[in-house]
Coordinates of C-alpha atoms in Angstrom, one line a residue:
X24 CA 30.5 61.4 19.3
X25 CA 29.7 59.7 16.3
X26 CA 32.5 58.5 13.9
X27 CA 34.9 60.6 11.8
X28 CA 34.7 58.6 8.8
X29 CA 32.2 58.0 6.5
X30 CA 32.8 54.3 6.8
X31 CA 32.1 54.4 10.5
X32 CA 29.9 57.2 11.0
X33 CA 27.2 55.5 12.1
X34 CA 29.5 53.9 15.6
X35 CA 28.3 56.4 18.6
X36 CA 30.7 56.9 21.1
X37 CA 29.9 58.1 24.5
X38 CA 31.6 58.5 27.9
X39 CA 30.2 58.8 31.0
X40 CA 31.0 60.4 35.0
X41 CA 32.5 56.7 35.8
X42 CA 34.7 56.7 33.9
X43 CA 33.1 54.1 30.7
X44 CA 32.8 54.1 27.4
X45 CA 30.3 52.4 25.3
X46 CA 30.2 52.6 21.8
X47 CA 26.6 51.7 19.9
X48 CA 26.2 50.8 16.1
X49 CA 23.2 53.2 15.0
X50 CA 23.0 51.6 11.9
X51 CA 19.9 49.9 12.2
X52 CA 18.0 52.8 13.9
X53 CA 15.4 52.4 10.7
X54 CA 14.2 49.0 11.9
X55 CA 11.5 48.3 13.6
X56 CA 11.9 48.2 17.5
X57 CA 12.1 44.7 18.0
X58 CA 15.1 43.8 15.5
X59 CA 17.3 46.9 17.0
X60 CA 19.1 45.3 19.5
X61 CA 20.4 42.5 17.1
X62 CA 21.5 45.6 14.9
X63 CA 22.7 47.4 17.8
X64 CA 25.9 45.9 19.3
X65 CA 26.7 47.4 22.2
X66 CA 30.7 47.6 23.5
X67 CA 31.5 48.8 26.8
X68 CA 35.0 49.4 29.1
X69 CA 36.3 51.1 31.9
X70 CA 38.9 54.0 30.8
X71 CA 39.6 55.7 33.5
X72 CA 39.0 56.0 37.1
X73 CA 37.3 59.5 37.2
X74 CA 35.0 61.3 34.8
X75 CA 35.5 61.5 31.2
X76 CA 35.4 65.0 29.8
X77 CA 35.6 64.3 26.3
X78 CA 36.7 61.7 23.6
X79 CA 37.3 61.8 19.9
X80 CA 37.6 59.6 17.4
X81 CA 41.2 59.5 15.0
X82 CA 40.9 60.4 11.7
X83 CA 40.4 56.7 10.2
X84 CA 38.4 55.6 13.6
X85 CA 41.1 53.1 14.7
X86 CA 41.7 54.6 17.8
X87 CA 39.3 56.3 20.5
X88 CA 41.0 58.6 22.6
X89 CA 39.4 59.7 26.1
X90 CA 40.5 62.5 28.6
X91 CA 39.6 62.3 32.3
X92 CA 39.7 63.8 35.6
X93 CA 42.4 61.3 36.5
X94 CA 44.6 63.7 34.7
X95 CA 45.7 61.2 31.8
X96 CA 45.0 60.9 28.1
X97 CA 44.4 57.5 27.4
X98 CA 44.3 56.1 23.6
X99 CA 42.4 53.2 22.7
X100 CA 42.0 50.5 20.0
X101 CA 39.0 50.8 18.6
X102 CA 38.5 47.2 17.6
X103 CA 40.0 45.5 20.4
X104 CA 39.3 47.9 23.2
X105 CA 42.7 47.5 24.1
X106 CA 45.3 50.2 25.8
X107 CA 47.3 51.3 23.1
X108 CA 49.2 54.4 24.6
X109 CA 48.9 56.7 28.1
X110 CA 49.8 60.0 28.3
X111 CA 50.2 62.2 31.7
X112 CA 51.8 65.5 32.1
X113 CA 48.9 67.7 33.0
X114 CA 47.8 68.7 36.8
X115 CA 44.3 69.1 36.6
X116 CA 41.8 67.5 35.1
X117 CA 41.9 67.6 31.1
X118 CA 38.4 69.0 29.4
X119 CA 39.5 68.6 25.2
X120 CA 41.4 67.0 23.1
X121 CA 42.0 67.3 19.4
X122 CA 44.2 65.5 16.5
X123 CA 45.5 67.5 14.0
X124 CA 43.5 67.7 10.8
X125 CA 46.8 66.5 8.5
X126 CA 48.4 64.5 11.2
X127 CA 46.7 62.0 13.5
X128 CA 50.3 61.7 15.1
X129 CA 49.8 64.9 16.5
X130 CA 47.1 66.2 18.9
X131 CA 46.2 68.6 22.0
X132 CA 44.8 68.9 25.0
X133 CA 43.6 71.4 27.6
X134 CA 42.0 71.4 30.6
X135 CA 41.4 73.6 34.2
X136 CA 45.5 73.8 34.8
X137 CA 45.4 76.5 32.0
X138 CA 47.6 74.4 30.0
X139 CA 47.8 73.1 26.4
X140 CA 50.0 70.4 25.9
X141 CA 51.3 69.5 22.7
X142 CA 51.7 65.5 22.0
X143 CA 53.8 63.9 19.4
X144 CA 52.8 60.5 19.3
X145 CA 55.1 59.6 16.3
X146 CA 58.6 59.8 19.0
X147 CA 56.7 57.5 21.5
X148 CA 56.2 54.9 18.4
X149 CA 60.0 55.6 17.8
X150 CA 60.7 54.8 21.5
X151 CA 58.4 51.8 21.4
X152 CA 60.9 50.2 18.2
X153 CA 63.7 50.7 20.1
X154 CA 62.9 48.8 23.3
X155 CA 61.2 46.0 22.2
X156 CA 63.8 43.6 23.6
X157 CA 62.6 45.7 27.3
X158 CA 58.4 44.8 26.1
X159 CA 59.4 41.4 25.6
X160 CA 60.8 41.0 29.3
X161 CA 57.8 42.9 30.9
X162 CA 54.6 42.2 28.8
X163 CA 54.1 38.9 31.2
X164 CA 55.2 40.9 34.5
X165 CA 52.3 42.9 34.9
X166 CA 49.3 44.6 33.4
X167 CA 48.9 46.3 30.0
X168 CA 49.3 49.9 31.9
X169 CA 52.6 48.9 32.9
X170 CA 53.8 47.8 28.9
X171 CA 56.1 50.5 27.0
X172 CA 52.5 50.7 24.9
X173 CA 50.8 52.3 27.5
X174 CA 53.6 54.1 29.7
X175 CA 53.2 57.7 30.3
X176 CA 55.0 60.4 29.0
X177 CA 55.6 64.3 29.1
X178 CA 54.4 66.3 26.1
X179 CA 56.2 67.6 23.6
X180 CA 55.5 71.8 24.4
X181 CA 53.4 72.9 27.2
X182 CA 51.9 76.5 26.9
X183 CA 50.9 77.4 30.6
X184 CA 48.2 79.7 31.7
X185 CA 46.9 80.1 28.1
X186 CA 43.9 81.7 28.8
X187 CA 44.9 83.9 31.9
X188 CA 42.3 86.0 31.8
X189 CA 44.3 88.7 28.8
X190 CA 44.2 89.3 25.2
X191 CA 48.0 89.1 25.7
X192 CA 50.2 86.2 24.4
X193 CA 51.2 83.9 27.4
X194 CA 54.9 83.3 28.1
X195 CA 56.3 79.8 26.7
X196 CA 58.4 78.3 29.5
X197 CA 61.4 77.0 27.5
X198 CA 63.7 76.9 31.0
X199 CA 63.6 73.8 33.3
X200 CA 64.2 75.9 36.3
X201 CA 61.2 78.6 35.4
X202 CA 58.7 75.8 36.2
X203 CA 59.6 75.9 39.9
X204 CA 57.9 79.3 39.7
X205 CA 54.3 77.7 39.6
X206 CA 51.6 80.9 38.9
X207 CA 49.1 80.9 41.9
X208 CA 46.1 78.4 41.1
X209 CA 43.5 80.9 42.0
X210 CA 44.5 82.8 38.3
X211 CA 44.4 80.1 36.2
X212 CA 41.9 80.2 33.4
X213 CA 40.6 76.9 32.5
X214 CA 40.7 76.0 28.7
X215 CA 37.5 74.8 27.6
X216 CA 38.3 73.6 24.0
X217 CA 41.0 73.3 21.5
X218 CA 40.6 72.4 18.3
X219 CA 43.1 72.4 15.0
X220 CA 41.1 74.1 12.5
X221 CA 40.7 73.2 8.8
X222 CA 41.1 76.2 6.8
X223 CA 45.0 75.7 7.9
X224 CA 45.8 72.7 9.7
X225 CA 48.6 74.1 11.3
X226 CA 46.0 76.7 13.5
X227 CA 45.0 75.8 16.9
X228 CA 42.1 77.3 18.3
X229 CA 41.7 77.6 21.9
X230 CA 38.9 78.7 24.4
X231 CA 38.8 79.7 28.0
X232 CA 36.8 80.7 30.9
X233 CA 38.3 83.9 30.7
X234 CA 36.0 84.7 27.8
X235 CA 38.3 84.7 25.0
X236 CA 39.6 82.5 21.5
X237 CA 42.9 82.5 21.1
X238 CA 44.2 81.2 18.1
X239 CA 48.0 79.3 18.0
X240 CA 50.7 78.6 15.0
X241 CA 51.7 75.2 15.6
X242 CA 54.2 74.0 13.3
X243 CA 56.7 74.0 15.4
X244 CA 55.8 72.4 18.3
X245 CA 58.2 72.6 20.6
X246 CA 57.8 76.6 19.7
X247 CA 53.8 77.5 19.5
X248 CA 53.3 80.9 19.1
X249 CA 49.9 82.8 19.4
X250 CA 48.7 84.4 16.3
X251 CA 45.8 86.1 17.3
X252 CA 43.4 87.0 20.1
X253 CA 39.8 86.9 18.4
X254 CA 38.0 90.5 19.1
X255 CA 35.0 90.3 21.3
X256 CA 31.2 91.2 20.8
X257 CA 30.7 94.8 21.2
X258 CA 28.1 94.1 22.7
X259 CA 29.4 92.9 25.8
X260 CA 30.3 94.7 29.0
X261 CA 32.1 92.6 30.3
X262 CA 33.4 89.2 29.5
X263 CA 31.5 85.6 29.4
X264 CA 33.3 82.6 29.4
X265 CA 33.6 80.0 26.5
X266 CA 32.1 76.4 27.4
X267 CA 32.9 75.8 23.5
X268 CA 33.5 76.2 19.8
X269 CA 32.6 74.4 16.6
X270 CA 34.2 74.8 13.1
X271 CA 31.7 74.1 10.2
X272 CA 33.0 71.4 7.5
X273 CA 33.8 73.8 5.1
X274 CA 36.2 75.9 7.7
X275 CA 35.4 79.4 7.1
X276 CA 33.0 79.0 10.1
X277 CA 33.8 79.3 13.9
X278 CA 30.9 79.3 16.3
X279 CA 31.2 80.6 19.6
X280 CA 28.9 79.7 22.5
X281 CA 29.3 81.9 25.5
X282 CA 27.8 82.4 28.9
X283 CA 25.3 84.9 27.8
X284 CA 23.5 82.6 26.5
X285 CA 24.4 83.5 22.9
X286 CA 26.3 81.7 20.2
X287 CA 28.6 84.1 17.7
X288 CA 29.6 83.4 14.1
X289 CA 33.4 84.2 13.4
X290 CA 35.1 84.1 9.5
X291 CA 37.8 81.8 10.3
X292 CA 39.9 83.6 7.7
X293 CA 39.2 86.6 9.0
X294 CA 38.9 86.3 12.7
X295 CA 40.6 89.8 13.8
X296 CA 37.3 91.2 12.1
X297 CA 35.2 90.2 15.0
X298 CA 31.9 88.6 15.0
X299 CA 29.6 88.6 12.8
X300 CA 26.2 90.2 12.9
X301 CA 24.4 87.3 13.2
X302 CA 23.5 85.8 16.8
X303 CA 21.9 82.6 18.3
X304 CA 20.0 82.8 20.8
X305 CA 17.1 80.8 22.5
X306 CA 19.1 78.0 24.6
X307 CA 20.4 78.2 28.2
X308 CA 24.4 78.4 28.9
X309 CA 24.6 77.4 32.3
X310 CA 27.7 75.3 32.5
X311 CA 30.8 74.2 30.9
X312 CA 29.6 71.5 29.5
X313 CA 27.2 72.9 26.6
X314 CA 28.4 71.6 23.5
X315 CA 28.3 72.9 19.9
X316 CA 27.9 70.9 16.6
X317 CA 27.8 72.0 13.5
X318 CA 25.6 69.9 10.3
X319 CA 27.3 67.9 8.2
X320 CA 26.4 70.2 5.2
X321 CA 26.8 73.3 7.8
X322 CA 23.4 74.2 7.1
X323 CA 22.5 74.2 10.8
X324 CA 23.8 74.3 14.2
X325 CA 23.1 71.9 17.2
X326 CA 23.6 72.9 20.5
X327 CA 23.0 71.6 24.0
X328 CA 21.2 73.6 26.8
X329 CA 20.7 73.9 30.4
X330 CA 17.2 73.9 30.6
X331 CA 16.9 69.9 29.4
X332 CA 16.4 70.8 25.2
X333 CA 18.8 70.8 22.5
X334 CA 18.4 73.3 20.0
X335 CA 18.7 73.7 16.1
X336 CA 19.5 76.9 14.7
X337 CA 19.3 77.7 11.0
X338 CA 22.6 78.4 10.3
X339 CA 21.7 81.4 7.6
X340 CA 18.8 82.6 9.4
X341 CA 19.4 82.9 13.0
X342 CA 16.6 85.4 13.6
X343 CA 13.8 82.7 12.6
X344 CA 15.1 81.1 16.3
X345 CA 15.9 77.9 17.2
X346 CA 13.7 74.5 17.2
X347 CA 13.7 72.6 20.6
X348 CA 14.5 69.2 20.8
X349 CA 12.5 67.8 23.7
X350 CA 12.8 64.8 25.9
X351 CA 15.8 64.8 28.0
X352 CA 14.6 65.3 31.9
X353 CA 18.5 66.9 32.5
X354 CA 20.7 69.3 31.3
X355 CA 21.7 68.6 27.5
X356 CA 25.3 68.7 27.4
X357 CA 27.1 66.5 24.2
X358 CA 25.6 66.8 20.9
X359 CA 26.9 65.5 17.9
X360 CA 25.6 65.1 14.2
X361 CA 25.9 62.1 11.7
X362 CA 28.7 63.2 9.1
X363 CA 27.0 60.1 6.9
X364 CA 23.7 60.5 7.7
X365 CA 22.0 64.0 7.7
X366 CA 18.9 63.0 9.9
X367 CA 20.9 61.4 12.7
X368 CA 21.6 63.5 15.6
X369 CA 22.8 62.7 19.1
X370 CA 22.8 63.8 22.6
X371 CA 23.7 62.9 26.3
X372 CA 22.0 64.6 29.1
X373 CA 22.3 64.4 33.1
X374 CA 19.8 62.2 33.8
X375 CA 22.3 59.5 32.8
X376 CA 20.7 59.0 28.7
X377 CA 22.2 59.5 25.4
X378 CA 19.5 59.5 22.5
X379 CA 20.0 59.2 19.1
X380 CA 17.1 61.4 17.2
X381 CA 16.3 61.2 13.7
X382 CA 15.4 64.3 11.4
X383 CA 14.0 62.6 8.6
X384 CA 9.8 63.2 8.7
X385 CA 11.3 67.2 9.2
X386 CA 13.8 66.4 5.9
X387 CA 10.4 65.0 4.2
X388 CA 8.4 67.9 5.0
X389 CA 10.5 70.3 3.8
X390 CA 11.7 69.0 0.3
X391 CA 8.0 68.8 0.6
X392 CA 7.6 72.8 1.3
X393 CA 10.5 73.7 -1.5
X394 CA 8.1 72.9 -4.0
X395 CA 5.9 75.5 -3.6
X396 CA 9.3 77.6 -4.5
X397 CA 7.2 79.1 -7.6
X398 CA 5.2 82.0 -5.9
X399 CA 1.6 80.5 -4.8
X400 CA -0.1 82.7 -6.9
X401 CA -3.7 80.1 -5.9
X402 CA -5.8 83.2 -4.8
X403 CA -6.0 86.5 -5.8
X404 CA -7.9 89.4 -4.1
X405 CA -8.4 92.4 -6.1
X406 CA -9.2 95.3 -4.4
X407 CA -9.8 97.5 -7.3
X408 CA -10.0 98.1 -10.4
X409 CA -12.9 97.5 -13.2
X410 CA -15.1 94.8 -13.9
X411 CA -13.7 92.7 -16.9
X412 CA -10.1 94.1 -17.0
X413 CA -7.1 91.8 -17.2
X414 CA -3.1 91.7 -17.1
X415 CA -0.7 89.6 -16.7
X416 CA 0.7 88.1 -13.5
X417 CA 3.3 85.6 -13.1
X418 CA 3.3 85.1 -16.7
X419 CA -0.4 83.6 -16.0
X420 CA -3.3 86.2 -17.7
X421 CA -5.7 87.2 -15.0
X422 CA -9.0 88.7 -15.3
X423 CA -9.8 91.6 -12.5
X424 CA -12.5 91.3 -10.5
X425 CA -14.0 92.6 -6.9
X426 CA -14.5 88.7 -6.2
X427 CA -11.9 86.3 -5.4
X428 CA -10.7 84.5 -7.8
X429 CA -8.7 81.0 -8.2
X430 CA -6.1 80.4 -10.0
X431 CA -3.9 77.5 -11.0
X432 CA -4.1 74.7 -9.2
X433 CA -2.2 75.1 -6.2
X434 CA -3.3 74.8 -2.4
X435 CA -5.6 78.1 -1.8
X436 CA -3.3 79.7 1.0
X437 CA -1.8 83.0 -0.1
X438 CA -4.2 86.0 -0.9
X439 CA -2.4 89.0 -2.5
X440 CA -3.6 92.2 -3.6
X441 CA -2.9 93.3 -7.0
X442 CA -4.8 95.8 -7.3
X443 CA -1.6 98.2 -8.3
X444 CA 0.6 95.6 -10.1
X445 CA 0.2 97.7 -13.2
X446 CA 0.1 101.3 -11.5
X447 CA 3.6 103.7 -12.3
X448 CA 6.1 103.8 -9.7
X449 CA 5.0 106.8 -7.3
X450 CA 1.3 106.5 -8.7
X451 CA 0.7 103.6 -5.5
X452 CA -2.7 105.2 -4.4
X453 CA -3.0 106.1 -0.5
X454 CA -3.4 103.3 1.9
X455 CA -2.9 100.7 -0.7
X456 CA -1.2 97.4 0.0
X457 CA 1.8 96.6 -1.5
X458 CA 2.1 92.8 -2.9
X459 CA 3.3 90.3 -1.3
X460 CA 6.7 89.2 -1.9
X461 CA 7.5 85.9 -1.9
X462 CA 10.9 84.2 -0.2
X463 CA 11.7 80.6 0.8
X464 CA 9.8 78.6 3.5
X465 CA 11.7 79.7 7.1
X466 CA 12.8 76.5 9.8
X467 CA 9.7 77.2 11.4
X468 CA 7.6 77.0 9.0
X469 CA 8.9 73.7 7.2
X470 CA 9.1 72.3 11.2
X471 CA 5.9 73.8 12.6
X472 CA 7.5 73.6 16.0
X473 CA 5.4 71.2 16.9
X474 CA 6.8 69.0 19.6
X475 CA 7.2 65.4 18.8
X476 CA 8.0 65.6 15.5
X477 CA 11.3 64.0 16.1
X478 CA 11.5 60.6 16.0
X479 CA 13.4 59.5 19.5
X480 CA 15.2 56.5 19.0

């Protein structure tokens, strides 16, 4: 995941199945190849003892915070590399974690126990002021996992089996003695992701293998409540389950990959509305670990895929497809895209790479194709009318003839008839052709789909 910030966008953050993290400064991706690696400081730690599910970056970048199999959510200097706090509570092994948008005190996490759990870091901070006199006596005793800085904790509210396979609101277990009463393991619903939306920072979002988004009112948080239970796709017959979701920067947009191997557009505003009628298609869901990603300008959409591509989706014009991304020899899972940098993308894959990819000969070539805007009126095929005649087109006076003709000085692509440009409305003679109307170049015509034309870096 590349940085939150604009100031430190260009750090890339990525976790792996042992349990490290390395972070890599992109920056100098435009050199050439053999002044990268002085541009190209590479940091790397082991976090945790089992696989890393995810990490994300606090909302200034001075802390990296990783969740693991091991069952803990670990928070980490970003400077120093340093333990800065450890949080357990959860019985499985945690898949997501998000801060609050308006808070980085606050955040969430999720993972195959069915559980969110709801983390205030600011009482532990409290805690820590209080018993410094106890750090003092035990910072020399043992290692930094043992200081009050990284001590575990439990969370603040816990909503179990949030995704249990219903539309209907879980129960919130406020009773000590209800938690002896543990719900049978074989229907829980793993949570996918969570994430606190923008549009209200107070919003949760949450998704599950039991196919649904369920969306949570957290400003109380020792009180959550669910809100809503987002409709799904008429379309289906029966439900898919939800490796992830993506918000777009401007937070009216949710998108919603599912195991159909579709992605669904929701109005975050408007979420009981259902989907939209626009779908993505083209990629390959085949596990839980597809990711979604969203352009910095929310133009497009990035996605990972089974089948070892990443794909780009137009984010207006779905039906033009998606462009493949191809190099990866394993199933493209992370993806993320440059929030400073609009032709940086990156992705991680199972055969045990992360790439960085840059967009910009595709950015070129299409500020390129967005000047032919004005109508290529370059050559113009009459197929009627008399020797000499003229009108005007495109405010441009053209003589008829039953020859092609050139006009302008444009590339000679386009050939139009005009043959009835002056003829009445319901005077088109039979088996005419109708002229050509012109709209903006499409993804795949400003890409070509050509593969290669990514730069891998």
């Amino acid at each position: 995941q590349f940085g939150a910030s604009l100031r430190s966008s260009h750090l890339l953050a990525v976790a792996d199945e042992d349990g490290y993290v390395t972070v890599t400064d992109t920056l100098g991706d435009d050199l050439p190849q053999s002044k990268q690696e002085e541009h190209q400081p590479r940091i790397r730690w082991a976090a945790h003892d089992n696989s890393i599910f995810d990490l994300t970056w606090s909302h200034g970048d001075e802390y990296l915070t990783t969740v693991s199999g091991d069952e803990t959510v670990k928070i980490w200097s970003a400077e120093t590399q340093q333990l800065a706090q450890s949080l357990r509570g959860h019985t499985g092994s945690i898949k997501t974690v998000s801060y609050k948008r308006d808070n980085e005190s606050v955040l969430a996490t999720a993972g195959r126990d069915g559980t969110i759990a709801f983390w205030d870091l600011r009482d532990r901070r409290q805690q820590q002021g209080q018993s410094k006199s106890a750090a003092a006596a035990r910072a020399s005793s043992s290692s930094p996992s043992s200081s009050p800085a990284a001590s575990g904790g439990q969370f603040v509210k816990a909503i179990r089996c949030a995704h249990g396979g219903s539309n209907i609101a879980p129960t919130l277990r406020r009773k000590r003695q209800h938690t002896r009463n543990k719900p049978d393991k074989s229907s829980l619903k793993s949570v996918t992701t969570v994430l606190f939306l923008r549009a209200d920072t107070n919003v949760l979002a949450s998704s599950g293998s039991d196919g649904f988004v369920k969306f949570w009112d957290a400003r109380n948080l020792k009180a959550p409540t669910h809100l809503v239970t987002l409709p799904q796709p008429a379309s289906w017959a029966r439900s898919y389950g939800i490796p992830s979701i993506a918000e777009d920067p401007s937070g009216t947009r949710l998108a919603v990959s599912a195991f159909n191997d579709s992605i669904y557009l929701y109005n975050c505003l408007r979420p009981e509305r259902g989907p939209s009628q626009q779908v993505f298609t083209g990629h390959d869901v085949g596990s839980f670990y597809i990711k979604l990603a969203f352009s910095p300008d929310g133009s497009h959409l990035l996605s990972g895929s089974s089948d070892s591509n990443a794909y780009i989706w137009q984010a207006d014009r779905p039906e033009d497809g998606p462009y493949a991304i191809k190099g990866h020899q394993g199933e493209v899972s992370g993806v993320s895209w440059c929030s400073g940098d609009f032709n940086k993308i990156a992705t991680c894959s199972d055969d045990s790479t992360f790439r960085v990819w840059n967009v910009r000969h595709r950015r070129e070539r299409a500020e390129r194709a967005r000047k032919i805007a004005r109508p290529p009126t370059v050559r113009l095929y009459h197929s009627g009318g008399s020797e000499g005649s003229s009108h005007m087109y495109m405010n441009e006076l053209v003589t008829s003839s039953p020859r092609q003709q050139t006009v302008g000085t444009h590339t000679l692509q386009t050939y139009i008839d005009c043959s009835g440009i002056d003829t009445p409305r319901g005077e088109r003679r039979p088996n005419e052709t109708r002229p050509q109307q012109y709209r903006n170049p499409t993804l795949d015509e400003l890409w070509s789909r050509r593969d290669g034309d990514v730069d891998n870096k």
